[in-house]
């Protein structure tokens, strides 16, 4: 199950931040304002990537009833990882600014 959660988080990360997928993300987010909002929310996007990976696991890997819980686990873990990396990034910027002031 942890493999599927990691796959969901990776897919969320690719869909949200990857420059290689800009050609897909840009036209889709212009279709409707809610799709643009979805693409900026790691909690929301994590849920839907969990749905996609859960469906894949249900049909091709036979993971069973755990596939029903995968979107919720993926959503929480995606949000946590995204928030953690944001905090680390902010601390890095603060540290670099303090080094430049000296």
Rosetta silent file (secondary structure, phi, psi, omega in degrees, C-alpha in Angstrom):
SEQUENCE: XXXXXXXXXXXXXXXXXXXXXXXXXXXXXXXXXXXXXXXXXXXXXXXXXXXXXXXXXXXXXXXXXXXXXXXXXXXXXXXXXXXXXXXXXXXXXXXXXXXXXX
SCORE:     score description
SCORE:     0.000 S_00000001
   1 L     0.000  -36.125 -179.285    0.000    0.000    0.000 S_00000001
   2 H   -64.333  -31.911  177.000    2.853    2.400    0.756 S_00000001
   3 H   -61.440  -40.335 -179.860    4.100    1.981   -2.820 S_00000001
   4 H   -70.644  -35.021  176.458    0.743    3.232   -4.120 S_00000001
   5 H   -66.707  -43.189  178.131    0.781    6.205   -1.735 S_00000001
   6 H   -63.102  -39.654  177.222    4.293    7.136   -2.884 S_00000001
   7 H   -63.659  -39.312  178.992    3.160    6.808   -6.504 S_00000001
   8 H   -65.958  -42.147  178.455    0.189    9.092   -5.792 S_00000001
   9 H   -65.401  -41.076  177.771    2.411   11.709   -4.157 S_00000001
  10 H   -63.141  -41.572  177.473    4.839   11.521   -7.077 S_00000001
  11 H   -65.253  -41.129  176.875    2.029   11.966   -9.575 S_00000001
  12 H   -59.982  -44.455 -178.334    0.693   14.921   -7.580 S_00000001
  13 H   -62.879  -42.349  178.118    4.148   16.472   -7.537 S_00000001
  14 H   -63.819  -44.433 -178.327    4.535   16.026  -11.294 S_00000001
  15 H   -68.762  -32.221 -176.188    1.115   17.477  -12.053 S_00000001
  16 H   -85.941  -39.830 -169.403    1.566   20.450   -9.728 S_00000001
  17 H  -117.479  -19.355 -171.722    5.208   21.474  -10.228 S_00000001
  18 L   -67.304  130.474  176.569    6.720   19.753  -13.244 S_00000001
  19 L   -77.182  -23.091 -178.741    7.704   22.026  -16.111 S_00000001
  20 L   -69.474  -21.855  178.787    7.680   19.102  -18.506 S_00000001
  21 L  -100.041   13.520  178.055    3.892   18.825  -18.084 S_00000001
  22 H   -59.382  -35.103 -178.000    3.189   22.535  -18.675 S_00000001
  23 H   -66.723  -21.799  175.944    1.865   21.742  -22.142 S_00000001
  24 H   -92.201  -45.611 -174.799   -0.861   19.600  -20.517 S_00000001
  25 H   -65.091  -42.572 -175.373   -1.491   21.662  -17.367 S_00000001
  26 H   -61.385  -51.735  179.280   -1.863   25.070  -19.043 S_00000001
  27 H   -66.462  -33.055 -179.489   -4.750   24.253  -21.434 S_00000001
  28 H   -68.701  -41.053 -179.090   -6.565   22.182  -18.814 S_00000001
  29 H   -70.930  -19.524  177.316   -6.424   24.936  -16.187 S_00000001
  30 L   -82.220  -11.700 -179.526   -7.818   27.435  -18.704 S_00000001
  31 L   -67.755  -40.899 -176.533  -10.957   25.315  -19.222 S_00000001
  32 L  -153.847  143.176  179.542  -12.512   26.196  -15.867 S_00000001
  33 H   -59.843  -30.765  179.236  -11.438   28.234  -12.799 S_00000001
  34 H   -67.431  -32.959  177.110  -11.995   25.202  -10.538 S_00000001
  35 H   -68.816  -34.552  175.748   -9.443   23.200  -12.531 S_00000001
  36 H   -66.950  -42.018  177.491   -6.929   25.999  -12.011 S_00000001
  37 H   -63.369  -40.889  178.862   -7.703   25.968   -8.300 S_00000001
  38 H   -61.474  -39.114 -176.541   -7.342   22.176   -8.232 S_00000001
  39 H   -70.981  -12.646 -179.388   -3.910   22.344   -9.827 S_00000001
  40 L  -103.895   -3.148 -175.518   -2.642   24.596   -7.013 S_00000001
  41 L  -109.958  112.294 -178.527   -3.964   22.569   -4.070 S_00000001
  42 H   -68.689  -30.298  177.902   -1.804   19.625   -2.969 S_00000001
  43 H   -66.639  -46.645 -179.012   -4.601   18.281   -0.746 S_00000001
  44 H   -69.348  -48.432 -178.847   -7.134   18.269   -3.599 S_00000001
  45 H   -64.751  -35.311  176.550   -4.731   17.103   -6.276 S_00000001
  46 H   -63.228  -36.813  177.324   -3.418   14.418   -3.920 S_00000001
  47 H   -63.567  -48.387 -175.287   -6.942   13.060   -3.517 S_00000001
  48 H   -71.742  -31.094  173.449   -7.537   12.817   -7.265 S_00000001
  49 H   -69.608  -32.170  174.619   -4.140   11.286   -7.956 S_00000001
  50 H   -65.054  -36.398  175.818   -5.007    8.763   -5.249 S_00000001
  51 H   -63.275  -45.764 -178.582   -8.229    7.995   -7.120 S_00000001
  52 H   -62.996  -48.819 -179.426   -6.280    7.452  -10.351 S_00000001
  53 H   -67.726  -34.806  177.217   -3.637    5.250   -8.714 S_00000001
  54 H   -64.106  -42.166  176.866   -6.341    3.424   -6.732 S_00000001
  55 H   -63.747  -42.914  176.988   -8.262    2.588   -9.904 S_00000001
  56 H   -59.868  -47.671  179.967   -5.049    1.383  -11.503 S_00000001
  57 H   -64.153  -35.156  179.519   -4.236   -0.753   -8.450 S_00000001
  58 H   -64.744  -46.987 -174.931   -7.773   -2.141   -8.307 S_00000001
  59 H   -83.512  -36.194 -171.935   -7.826   -3.304  -11.915 S_00000001
  60 H  -106.797  -26.240 -177.409   -4.217   -4.229  -12.597 S_00000001
  61 H  -112.981   -4.443  175.744   -2.587   -5.032   -9.242 S_00000001
  62 L    54.974   50.158 -178.643   -5.601   -6.435   -7.392 S_00000001
  63 L   -78.484  -14.317  173.925   -4.986   -4.454   -4.201 S_00000001
  64 L    84.957 -148.754 -173.226   -8.574   -4.956   -3.031 S_00000001
  65 L   -68.949  -15.109  176.462  -10.560   -2.758   -0.684 S_00000001
  66 H   -62.145  -23.188  179.401   -7.489   -0.703    0.237 S_00000001
  67 H   -62.820  -25.039  178.256   -8.018    1.088   -3.070 S_00000001
  68 H   -73.239  -28.155  179.955  -11.027    2.807   -1.494 S_00000001
  69 H   -91.845  -15.108 -176.650   -8.860    4.346    1.234 S_00000001
  70 H   -57.322  -43.808  179.242   -5.965    5.259   -1.036 S_00000001
  71 H   -59.047  -36.982 -179.286   -7.354    8.675   -2.139 S_00000001
  72 H   -71.930  -42.222  176.898   -7.700    9.792    1.487 S_00000001
  73 H   -65.367  -42.384  179.596   -4.246    8.587    2.487 S_00000001
  74 H   -62.690  -39.996  179.798   -2.755   10.098   -0.656 S_00000001
  75 H   -61.654  -48.957 -179.730   -4.432   13.421    0.041 S_00000001
  76 H   -65.277  -45.188 -178.965   -3.058   13.678    3.570 S_00000001
  77 H   -67.829  -38.542  178.324    0.442   12.499    2.710 S_00000001
  78 H   -61.984  -45.353  178.630    0.593   14.781   -0.355 S_00000001
  79 H   -62.587  -44.611 -178.776   -0.387   17.792    1.726 S_00000001
  80 H   -62.183  -47.712 -178.997    2.109   16.911    4.469 S_00000001
  81 H   -64.185  -42.961  179.577    5.026   16.381    2.084 S_00000001
  82 H   -63.092  -42.516  178.954    4.205   19.549    0.121 S_00000001
  83 H   -66.579  -41.982  179.648    3.974   21.595    3.331 S_00000001
  84 H   -61.813  -44.575  179.898    7.183   20.115    4.714 S_00000001
  85 H   -67.136  -34.669  176.319    9.111   20.915    1.548 S_00000001
  86 H   -64.134  -42.144  178.317    7.683   24.462    1.554 S_00000001
  87 H   -64.549  -44.003  178.346    8.901   24.987    5.130 S_00000001
  88 H   -61.317  -41.023  179.123   12.344   23.621    4.263 S_00000001
  89 H   -64.233  -43.178  178.618   12.476   25.916    1.233 S_00000001
  90 H   -64.633  -40.014  177.092   11.520   28.970    3.335 S_00000001
  91 H   -64.346  -36.887  177.804   14.153   28.094    5.954 S_00000001
  92 H   -64.976  -43.586  178.527   16.751   27.790    3.201 S_00000001
  93 H   -63.206  -44.294  179.118   15.840   31.232    1.835 S_00000001
  94 H   -61.559  -43.239  179.970   15.977   32.750    5.340 S_00000001
  95 H   -63.616  -42.384  178.976   19.359   31.129    5.994 S_00000001
  96 H   -65.947  -36.878  177.148   20.749   32.400    2.675 S_00000001
  97 H   -66.827  -39.359  177.588   19.525   35.928    3.429 S_00000001
  98 H   -65.388  -35.935  177.897   21.187   35.847    6.855 S_00000001
  99 H   -67.367  -35.309 -178.955   24.462   34.752    5.249 S_00000001
 100 H   -75.724  -22.177  179.031   24.299   37.644    2.768 S_00000001
 101 H   -76.225  -25.930 -177.238   23.704   40.214    5.541 S_00000001
 102 L   -73.717    0.000    0.000   26.940   39.333    7.323 S_00000001
